[in-house]
JSON list of C-alpha atoms in Angstrom, two decimals:
[
{"chain": "A", "resi": 553, "resn": "MET", "atom": "CA", "xyz": [71.86, 44.32, -40.26]},
{"chain": "A", "resi": 554, "resn": "VAL", "atom": "CA", "xyz": [72.67, 41.06, -38.53]},
{"chain": "A", "resi": 555, "resn": "LYS", "atom": "CA", "xyz": [69.93, 39.06, -36.83]},
{"chain": "A", "resi": 556, "resn": "CYS", "atom": "CA", "xyz": [70.97, 37.42, -33.53]},
{"chain": "A", "resi": 557, "resn": "PRO", "atom": "CA", "xyz": [70.44, 33.63, -33.68]},
{"chain": "A", "resi": 558, "resn": "ARG", "atom": "CA", "xyz": [69.64, 33.50, -29.96]},
{"chain": "A", "resi": 559, "resn": "CYS", "atom": "CA", "xyz": [67.08, 36.28, -29.41]},
{"chain": "A", "resi": 560, "resn": "GLY", "atom": "CA", "xyz": [66.31, 37.46, -32.97]},
{"chain": "A", "resi": 561, "resn": "TYR", "atom": "CA", "xyz": [67.37, 41.09, -32.32]},
{"chain": "A", "resi": 562, "resn": "GLU", "atom": "CA", "xyz": [68.47, 43.10, -35.38]},
{"chain": "A", "resi": 563, "resn": "ASN", "atom": "CA", "xyz": [72.05, 44.31, -34.74]},
{"chain": "A", "resi": 564, "resn": "SER", "atom": "CA", "xyz": [74.23, 46.61, -36.85]},
{"chain": "A", "resi": 565, "resn": "ALA", "atom": "CA", "xyz": [76.49, 44.96, -39.40]},
{"chain": "A", "resi": 566, "resn": "SER", "atom": "CA", "xyz": [79.63, 45.88, -37.43]},
{"chain": "A", "resi": 567, "resn": "SER", "atom": "CA", "xyz": [78.46, 44.33, -34.11]},
{"chain": "A", "resi": 568, "resn": "THR", "atom": "CA", "xyz": [80.60, 41.53, -32.69]},
{"chain": "A", "resi": 569, "resn": "TYR", "atom": "CA", "xyz": [78.12, 40.80, -29.86]},
{"chain": "A", "resi": 570, "resn": "CYS", "atom": "CA", "xyz": [74.36, 41.10, -29.84]},
{"chain": "A", "resi": 571, "resn": "ASP", "atom": "CA", "xyz": [73.29, 44.44, -28.40]},
{"chain": "A", "resi": 572, "resn": "ASN", "atom": "CA", "xyz": [70.30, 42.78, -26.72]},
{"chain": "A", "resi": 573, "resn": "CYS", "atom": "CA", "xyz": [71.61, 39.49, -25.22]},
{"chain": "A", "resi": 574, "resn": "ALA", "atom": "CA", "xyz": [75.42, 39.71, -25.66]},
{"chain": "A", "resi": 575, "resn": "TYR", "atom": "CA", "xyz": [75.54, 36.61, -27.89]},
{"chain": "A", "resi": 576, "resn": "LEU", "atom": "CA", "xyz": [78.81, 36.28, -29.89]},
{"chain": "A", "resi": 577, "resn": "LEU", "atom": "CA", "xyz": [78.03, 37.12, -33.53]},
{"chain": "A", "resi": 578, "resn": "THR", "atom": "CA", "xyz": [81.58, 36.77, -35.01]},
{"chain": "A", "resi": 579, "resn": "ASP", "atom": "CA", "xyz": [84.51, 34.42, -34.46]},
{"chain": "A", "resi": 580, "resn": "GLN", "atom": "CA", "xyz": [88.12, 35.46, -33.67]},
{"chain": "A", "resi": 581, "resn": "ASN", "atom": "CA", "xyz": [88.80, 36.22, -37.36]},
{"chain": "A", "resi": 582, "resn": "GLY", "atom": "CA", "xyz": [85.74, 38.47, -37.66]},
{"chain": "A", "resi": 583, "resn": "ASN", "atom": "CA", "xyz": [83.72, 35.99, -39.69]},
{"chain": "A", "resi": 584, "resn": "ARG", "atom": "CA", "xyz": [80.02, 35.83, -39.00]},
{"chain": "A", "resi": 585, "resn": "LEU", "atom": "CA", "xyz": [78.90, 32.72, -37.10]},
{"chain": "A", "resi": 586, "resn": "ASN", "atom": "CA", "xyz": [76.23, 30.47, -38.54]},
{"chain": "A", "resi": 587, "resn": "SER", "atom": "CA", "xyz": [72.91, 31.50, -37.14]},
{"chain": "A", "resi": 588, "resn": "ARG", "atom": "CA", "xyz": [72.03, 27.87, -36.30]},
{"chain": "A", "resi": 589, "resn": "LYS", "atom": "CA", "xyz": [74.21, 25.84, -33.94]},
{"chain": "A", "resi": 590, "resn": "SER", "atom": "CA", "xyz": [72.70, 22.49, -34.86]},
{"chain": "A", "resi": 591, "resn": "LYS", "atom": "CA", "xyz": [70.49, 21.18, -37.59]},
{"chain": "A", "resi": 592, "resn": "GLY", "atom": "CA", "xyz": [68.19, 19.39, -35.07]},
{"chain": "A", "resi": 593, "resn": "TRP", "atom": "CA", "xyz": [64.64, 20.33, -34.18]},
{"chain": "A", "resi": 594, "resn": "ARG", "atom": "CA", "xyz": [64.17, 23.49, -32.18]},
{"chain": "A", "resi": 595, "resn": "LEU", "atom": "CA", "xyz": [60.92, 23.25, -30.26]},
{"chain": "A", "resi": 596, "resn": "GLY", "atom": "CA", "xyz": [59.62, 25.70, -27.75]},
{"chain": "A", "resi": 597, "resn": "VAL", "atom": "CA", "xyz": [58.68, 24.66, -24.22]},
{"chain": "A", "resi": 598, "resn": "ALA", "atom": "CA", "xyz": [54.96, 24.89, -24.96]},
{"chain": "A", "resi": 599, "resn": "LYS", "atom": "CA", "xyz": [55.29, 22.56, -27.95]},
{"chain": "A", "resi": 600, "resn": "LYS", "atom": "CA", "xyz": [57.25, 20.06, -25.84]},
{"chain": "A", "resi": 601, "resn": "ILE", "atom": "CA", "xyz": [54.55, 20.10, -23.14]},
{"chain": "A", "resi": 602, "resn": "ILE", "atom": "CA", "xyz": [51.84, 19.52, -25.74]},
{"chain": "A", "resi": 603, "resn": "ILE", "atom": "CA", "xyz": [53.76, 16.56, -27.21]},
{"chain": "A", "resi": 604, "resn": "VAL", "atom": "CA", "xyz": [54.27, 14.98, -23.76]},
{"chain": "A", "resi": 605, "resn": "MET", "atom": "CA", "xyz": [50.58, 15.44, -22.89]},
{"chain": "A", "resi": 606, "resn": "PHE", "atom": "CA", "xyz": [49.57, 13.88, -26.22]},
{"chain": "A", "resi": 607, "resn": "ILE", "atom": "CA", "xyz": [51.78, 10.83, -25.51]},
{"chain": "A", "resi": 608, "resn": "ILE", "atom": "CA", "xyz": [50.27, 10.46, -22.02]},
{"chain": "A", "resi": 609, "resn": "VAL", "atom": "CA", "xyz": [46.71, 10.63, -23.37]},
{"chain": "A", "resi": 610, "resn": "ILE", "atom": "CA", "xyz": [47.48, 8.02, -26.04]},
{"chain": "A", "resi": 611, "resn": "ALA", "atom": "CA", "xyz": [49.07, 5.74, -23.39]},
{"chain": "A", "resi": 612, "resn": "LEU", "atom": "CA", "xyz": [46.00, 6.07, -21.10]},
{"chain": "A", "resi": 613, "resn": "LEU", "atom": "CA", "xyz": [43.63, 5.30, -23.96]},
{"chain": "A", "resi": 614, "resn": "LEU", "atom": "CA", "xyz": [45.69, 2.27, -24.94]},
{"chain": "A", "resi": 615, "resn": "PHE", "atom": "CA", "xyz": [45.80, 1.03, -21.32]},
{"chain": "A", "resi": 616, "resn": "SER", "atom": "CA", "xyz": [42.02, 1.50, -20.97]},
{"chain": "A", "resi": 617, "resn": "PHE", "atom": "CA", "xyz": [41.36, -0.41, -24.18]},
{"chain": "A", "resi": 618, "resn": "ILE", "atom": "CA", "xyz": [43.62, -3.31, -23.15]},
{"chain": "A", "resi": 619, "resn": "TYR", "atom": "CA", "xyz": [42.16, -3.43, -19.62]},
{"chain": "A", "resi": 620, "resn": "ASN", "atom": "CA", "xyz": [38.54, -3.46, -20.85]},
{"chain": "A", "resi": 621, "resn": "THR", "atom": "CA", "xyz": [39.15, -6.11, -23.50]},
{"chain": "A", "resi": 622, "resn": "THR", "atom": "CA", "xyz": [40.94, -8.49, -21.11]},
{"chain": "A", "resi": 623, "resn": "GLN", "atom": "CA", "xyz": [38.33, -8.39, -18.32]},
{"chain": "A", "resi": 624, "resn": "PRO", "atom": "CA", "xyz": [35.80, -11.25, -18.27]},
{"chain": "A", "resi": 625, "resn": "ASP", "atom": "CA", "xyz": [32.16, -10.38, -18.71]},
{"chain": "A", "resi": 626, "resn": "ASN", "atom": "CA", "xyz": [29.42, -11.38, -16.27]},
{"chain": "A", "resi": 627, "resn": "GLU", "atom": "CA", "xyz": [28.67, -14.58, -18.15]},
{"chain": "A", "resi": 628, "resn": "THR", "atom": "CA", "xyz": [32.23, -15.97, -18.03]},
{"chain": "A", "resi": 629, "resn": "SER", "atom": "CA", "xyz": [33.41, -14.59, -14.68]},
{"chain": "A", "resi": 630, "resn": "LEU", "atom": "CA", "xyz": [33.81, -17.01, -11.83]},
{"chain": "A", "resi": 631, "resn": "ASN", "atom": "CA", "xyz": [33.15, -14.27, -9.28]},
{"chain": "A", "resi": 632, "resn": "VAL", "atom": "CA", "xyz": [29.76, -13.09, -10.51]},
{"chain": "A", "resi": 633, "resn": "ILE", "atom": "CA", "xyz": [26.60, -15.11, -10.02]},
{"chain": "A", "resi": 634, "resn": "THR", "atom": "CA", "xyz": [23.57, -14.30, -12.10]},
{"chain": "A", "resi": 635, "resn": "ASP", "atom": "CA", "xyz": [20.12, -15.79, -11.73]},
{"chain": "A", "resi": 636, "resn": "ASP", "atom": "CA", "xyz": [17.20, -15.11, -13.99]},
{"chain": "A", "resi": 637, "resn": "GLY", "atom": "CA", "xyz": [14.86, -17.11, -11.74]},
{"chain": "A", "resi": 638, "resn": "ASN", "atom": "CA", "xyz": [14.13, -19.75, -14.37]},
{"chain": "A", "resi": 639, "resn": "ASN", "atom": "CA", "xyz": [16.81, -22.28, -13.51]},
{"chain": "A", "resi": 640, "resn": "HIS", "atom": "CA", "xyz": [16.58, -24.38, -10.36]},
{"chain": "A", "resi": 641, "resn": "HIS", "atom": "CA", "xyz": [19.70, -26.34, -9.58]},
{"chain": "A", "resi": 642, "resn": "VAL", "atom": "CA", "xyz": [19.99, -29.06, -6.97]},
{"chain": "A", "resi": 643, "resn": "ALA", "atom": "CA", "xyz": [23.17, -28.84, -4.90]},
{"chain": "A", "resi": 644, "resn": "SER", "atom": "CA", "xyz": [25.70, -31.65, -4.86]},
{"chain": "A", "resi": 645, "resn": "TYR", "atom": "CA", "xyz": [25.44, -31.76, -1.04]},
{"chain": "A", "resi": 646, "resn": "PRO", "atom": "CA", "xyz": [21.89, -30.78, -0.13]},
{"chain": "A", "resi": 647, "resn": "TYR", "atom": "CA", "xyz": [21.51, -30.17, 3.59]},
{"chain": "A", "resi": 648, "resn": "THR", "atom": "CA", "xyz": [18.34, -29.27, 5.45]},
{"chain": "A", "resi": 649, "resn": "ALA", "atom": "CA", "xyz": [18.25, -27.68, 8.88]},
{"chain": "A", "resi": 650, "resn": "VAL", "atom": "CA", "xyz": [15.14, -28.32, 10.99]},
{"chain": "A", "resi": 651, "resn": "VAL", "atom": "CA", "xyz": [14.25, -26.46, 14.20]},
{"chain": "A", "resi": 652, "resn": "GLU", "atom": "CA", "xyz": [11.52, -28.00, 16.38]},
{"chain": "A", "resi": 653, "resn": "TYR", "atom": "CA", "xyz": [10.07, -26.11, 19.36]},
{"chain": "A", "resi": 654, "resn": "ASN", "atom": "CA", "xyz": [6.56, -25.50, 20.74]},
{"chain": "A", "resi": 655, "resn": "GLY", "atom": "CA", "xyz": [7.07, -21.77, 20.99]},
{"chain": "A", "resi": 656, "resn": "TYR", "atom": "CA", "xyz": [8.96, -18.89, 19.37]},
{"chain": "A", "resi": 657, "resn": "TRP", "atom": "CA", "xyz": [12.58, -19.37, 18.32]},
{"chain": "A", "resi": 658, "resn": "TYR", "atom": "CA", "xyz": [15.36, -17.53, 16.47]},
{"chain": "A", "resi": 659, "resn": "GLY", "atom": "CA", "xyz": [18.10, -19.26, 14.50]},
{"chain": "A", "resi": 660, "resn": "LYS", "atom": "CA", "xyz": [21.20, -18.74, 12.37]},
{"chain": "A", "resi": 661, "resn": "MET", "atom": "CA", "xyz": [22.19, -21.37, 9.84]},
{"chain": "A", "resi": 662, "resn": "GLY", "atom": "CA", "xyz": [24.77, -21.89, 7.10]},
{"chain": "A", "resi": 663, "resn": "ASP", "atom": "CA", "xyz": [28.50, -21.41, 6.64]},
{"chain": "A", "resi": 664, "resn": "PRO", "atom": "CA", "xyz": [30.11, -20.11, 9.88]},
{"chain": "A", "resi": 665, "resn": "ASN", "atom": "CA", "xyz": [31.30, -17.02, 7.96]},
{"chain": "A", "resi": 666, "resn": "TYR", "atom": "CA", "xyz": [27.93, -16.45, 6.28]},
{"chain": "A", "resi": 667, "resn": "LEU", "atom": "CA", "xyz": [24.94, -17.25, 8.46]},
{"chain": "A", "resi": 668, "resn": "VAL", "atom": "CA", "xyz": [21.36, -16.84, 7.31]},
{"chain": "A", "resi": 669, "resn": "GLU", "atom": "CA", "xyz": [18.98, -15.69, 10.04]},
{"chain": "A", "resi": 670, "resn": "GLN", "atom": "CA", "xyz": [15.47, -17.06, 10.45]},
{"chain": "A", "resi": 671, "resn": "SER", "atom": "CA", "xyz": [12.82, -16.92, 13.16]},
{"chain": "A", "resi": 672, "resn": "GLY", "atom": "CA", "xyz": [9.58, -18.74, 13.62]},
{"chain": "A", "resi": 673, "resn": "SER", "atom": "CA", "xyz": [7.40, -20.80, 15.88]},
{"chain": "A", "resi": 674, "resn": "GLY", "atom": "CA", "xyz": [6.83, -24.53, 15.97]},
{"chain": "A", "resi": 675, "resn": "ARG", "atom": "CA", "xyz": [8.68, -26.54, 13.36]},
{"chain": "A", "resi": 676, "resn": "GLY", "atom": "CA", "xyz": [10.89, -24.57, 10.96]},
{"chain": "A", "resi": 677, "resn": "LYS", "atom": "CA", "xyz": [12.70, -26.00, 7.96]},
{"chain": "A", "resi": 678, "resn": "MET", "atom": "CA", "xyz": [15.45, -24.45, 5.86]},
{"chain": "A", "resi": 679, "resn": "LEU", "atom": "CA", "xyz": [17.26, -25.90, 2.82]},
{"chain": "A", "resi": 680, "resn": "LEU", "atom": "CA", "xyz": [21.01, -25.22, 3.03]},
{"chain": "A", "resi": 681, "resn": "ASP", "atom": "CA", "xyz": [22.90, -25.34, -0.25]},
{"chain": "A", "resi": 682, "resn": "CYS", "atom": "CA", "xyz": [26.31, -26.16, 1.23]},
{"chain": "A", "resi": 683, "resn": "ALA", "atom": "CA", "xyz": [28.14, -27.59, -1.78]},
{"chain": "A", "resi": 684, "resn": "ALA", "atom": "CA", "xyz": [31.08, -25.19, -1.50]},
{"chain": "A", "resi": 685, "resn": "TRP", "atom": "CA", "xyz": [31.25, -25.02, 2.29]},
{"chain": "A", "resi": 686, "resn": "GLU", "atom": "CA", "xyz": [33.68, -26.90, 4.49]},
{"chain": "A", "resi": 687, "resn": "ARG", "atom": "CA", "xyz": [31.48, -26.64, 7.58]},
{"chain": "A", "resi": 688, "resn": "VAL", "atom": "CA", "xyz": [27.84, -26.11, 8.50]},
{"chain": "A", "resi": 689, "resn": "HIS", "atom": "CA", "xyz": [26.86, -24.15, 11.61]},
{"chain": "A", "resi": 690, "resn": "ILE", "atom": "CA", "xyz": [23.38, -24.05, 13.08]},
{"chain": "A", "resi": 691, "resn": "GLU", "atom": "CA", "xyz": [22.30, -22.31, 16.25]},
{"chain": "A", "resi": 692, "resn": "ALA", "atom": "CA", "xyz": [18.85, -21.67, 17.65]},
{"chain": "A", "resi": 693, "resn": "GLN", "atom": "CA", "xyz": [17.56, -19.93, 20.77]},
{"chain": "A", "resi": 694, "resn": "LYS", "atom": "CA", "xyz": [14.21, -19.85, 22.54]},
{"chain": "A", "resi": 695, "resn": "GLN", "atom": "CA", "xyz": [12.44, -16.51, 22.36]},
{"chain": "A", "resi": 696, "resn": "ASP", "atom": "CA", "xyz": [9.93, -17.18, 25.16]},
{"chain": "A", "resi": 697, "resn": "SER", "atom": "CA", "xyz": [9.90, -18.74, 28.64]},
{"chain": "A", "resi": 698, "resn": "ASN", "atom": "CA", "xyz": [8.62, -22.18, 27.60]},
{"chain": "A", "resi": 699, "resn": "ASP", "atom": "CA", "xyz": [10.55, -25.07, 29.19]},
{"chain": "A", "resi": 700, "resn": "GLY", "atom": "CA", "xyz": [9.76, -27.53, 26.39]},
{"chain": "A", "resi": 701, "resn": "PRO", "atom": "CA", "xyz": [12.55, -29.05, 24.28]},
{"chain": "A", "resi": 702, "resn": "LEU", "atom": "CA", "xyz": [14.22, -27.01, 21.54]},
{"chain": "A", "resi": 703, "resn": "THR", "atom": "CA", "xyz": [15.72, -29.42, 19.02]},
{"chain": "A", "resi": 704, "resn": "ILE", "atom": "CA", "xyz": [17.79, -28.75, 15.91]},
{"chain": "A", "resi": 705, "resn": "LYS", "atom": "CA", "xyz": [18.61, -31.41, 13.35]},
{"chain": "A", "resi": 706, "resn": "LEU", "atom": "CA", "xyz": [20.84, -31.39, 10.30]},
{"chain": "A", "resi": 707, "resn": "TYR", "atom": "CA", "xyz": [19.70, -33.66, 7.48]},
{"chain": "A", "resi": 708, "resn": "LYS", "atom": "CA", "xyz": [21.81, -34.79, 4.55]},
{"chain": "A", "resi": 709, "resn": "ASN", "atom": "CA", "xyz": [19.87, -36.56, 1.79]},
{"chain": "A", "resi": 710, "resn": "ASP", "atom": "CA", "xyz": [16.94, -36.99, 4.18]},
{"chain": "A", "resi": 711, "resn": "GLN", "atom": "CA", "xyz": [19.07, -38.67, 6.89]},
{"chain": "A", "resi": 712, "resn": "VAL", "atom": "CA", "xyz": [19.91, -37.04, 10.22]},
{"chain": "A", "resi": 713, "resn": "VAL", "atom": "CA", "xyz": [23.69, -36.43, 10.41]},
{"chain": "A", "resi": 714, "resn": "ALA", "atom": "CA", "xyz": [23.72, -34.19, 13.53]},
{"chain": "A", "resi": 715, "resn": "GLU", "atom": "CA", "xyz": [21.24, -33.34, 16.28]},
{"chain": "A", "resi": 716, "resn": "ASN", "atom": "CA", "xyz": [21.25, -31.29, 19.50]},
{"chain": "A", "resi": 717, "resn": "SER", "atom": "CA", "xyz": [18.58, -30.10, 21.94]},
{"chain": "A", "resi": 718, "resn": "THR", "atom": "CA", "xyz": [17.95, -28.23, 25.20]},
{"chain": "A", "resi": 719, "resn": "THR", "atom": "CA", "xyz": [15.08, -27.88, 27.67]},
{"chain": "A", "resi": 720, "resn": "ALA", "atom": "CA", "xyz": [16.44, -24.87, 29.57]},
{"chain": "A", "resi": 721, "resn": "VAL", "atom": "CA", "xyz": [14.19, -21.80, 29.80]},
{"chain": "A", "resi": 722, "resn": "GLY", "atom": "CA", "xyz": [15.54, -19.25, 27.29]},
{"chain": "A", "resi": 723, "resn": "GLY", "atom": "CA", "xyz": [18.13, -21.85, 26.26]},
{"chain": "A", "resi": 724, "resn": "SER", "atom": "CA", "xyz": [20.08, -22.05, 23.07]},
{"chain": "A", "resi": 725, "resn": "VAL", "atom": "CA", "xyz": [21.59, -24.93, 21.15]},
{"chain": "A", "resi": 726, "resn": "SER", "atom": "CA", "xyz": [24.07, -25.24, 18.27]},
{"chain": "A", "resi": 727, "resn": "ILE", "atom": "CA", "xyz": [25.57, -27.72, 15.82]},
{"chain": "A", "resi": 728, "resn": "ASN", "atom": "CA", "xyz": [28.96, -27.44, 14.13]},
{"chain": "A", "resi": 729, "resn": "TYR", "atom": "CA", "xyz": [29.20, -30.04, 11.41]},
{"chain": "A", "resi": 730, "resn": "ASN", "atom": "CA", "xyz": [32.35, -30.71, 9.37]},
{"chain": "A", "resi": 731, "resn": "TYR", "atom": "CA", "xyz": [31.90, -32.95, 6.39]}
]
């Protein structure tokens, strides 16, 4: 009996071709061919898929480890601000916005791209920490029909650097300050 190297079928000793898959079992001189064509590894498709999946998993784990170890934590990141409430820092450029009006008013103050809203009556004061801003924008509007003056002032180090007012009923006023 001769075992076919391709399909493993047991053929009769006189067979030149495999009876199952027609693989050539002898050469032109009638000598039996070596059952192995090459001495390399012979892996099935399933084993190859498992090896490729194992390599992919190892690569993903390695990438995840490298990514997580190279990212800054919250304490060293420049993009994350943490505050435990115990530290009080004074800004390098402390600005104060003051709204004065004998009635109800509504205002927006701060960086033109990030305005903080506030409403009140009478005199209102808001500390603006503008150290990183290029501009300061303040706007206020009357919320009643009083014709008294609505005044907004921008203070820097306790000195008025910009001021604007209106006496119109329902009027609004604004300041755009570039420093």
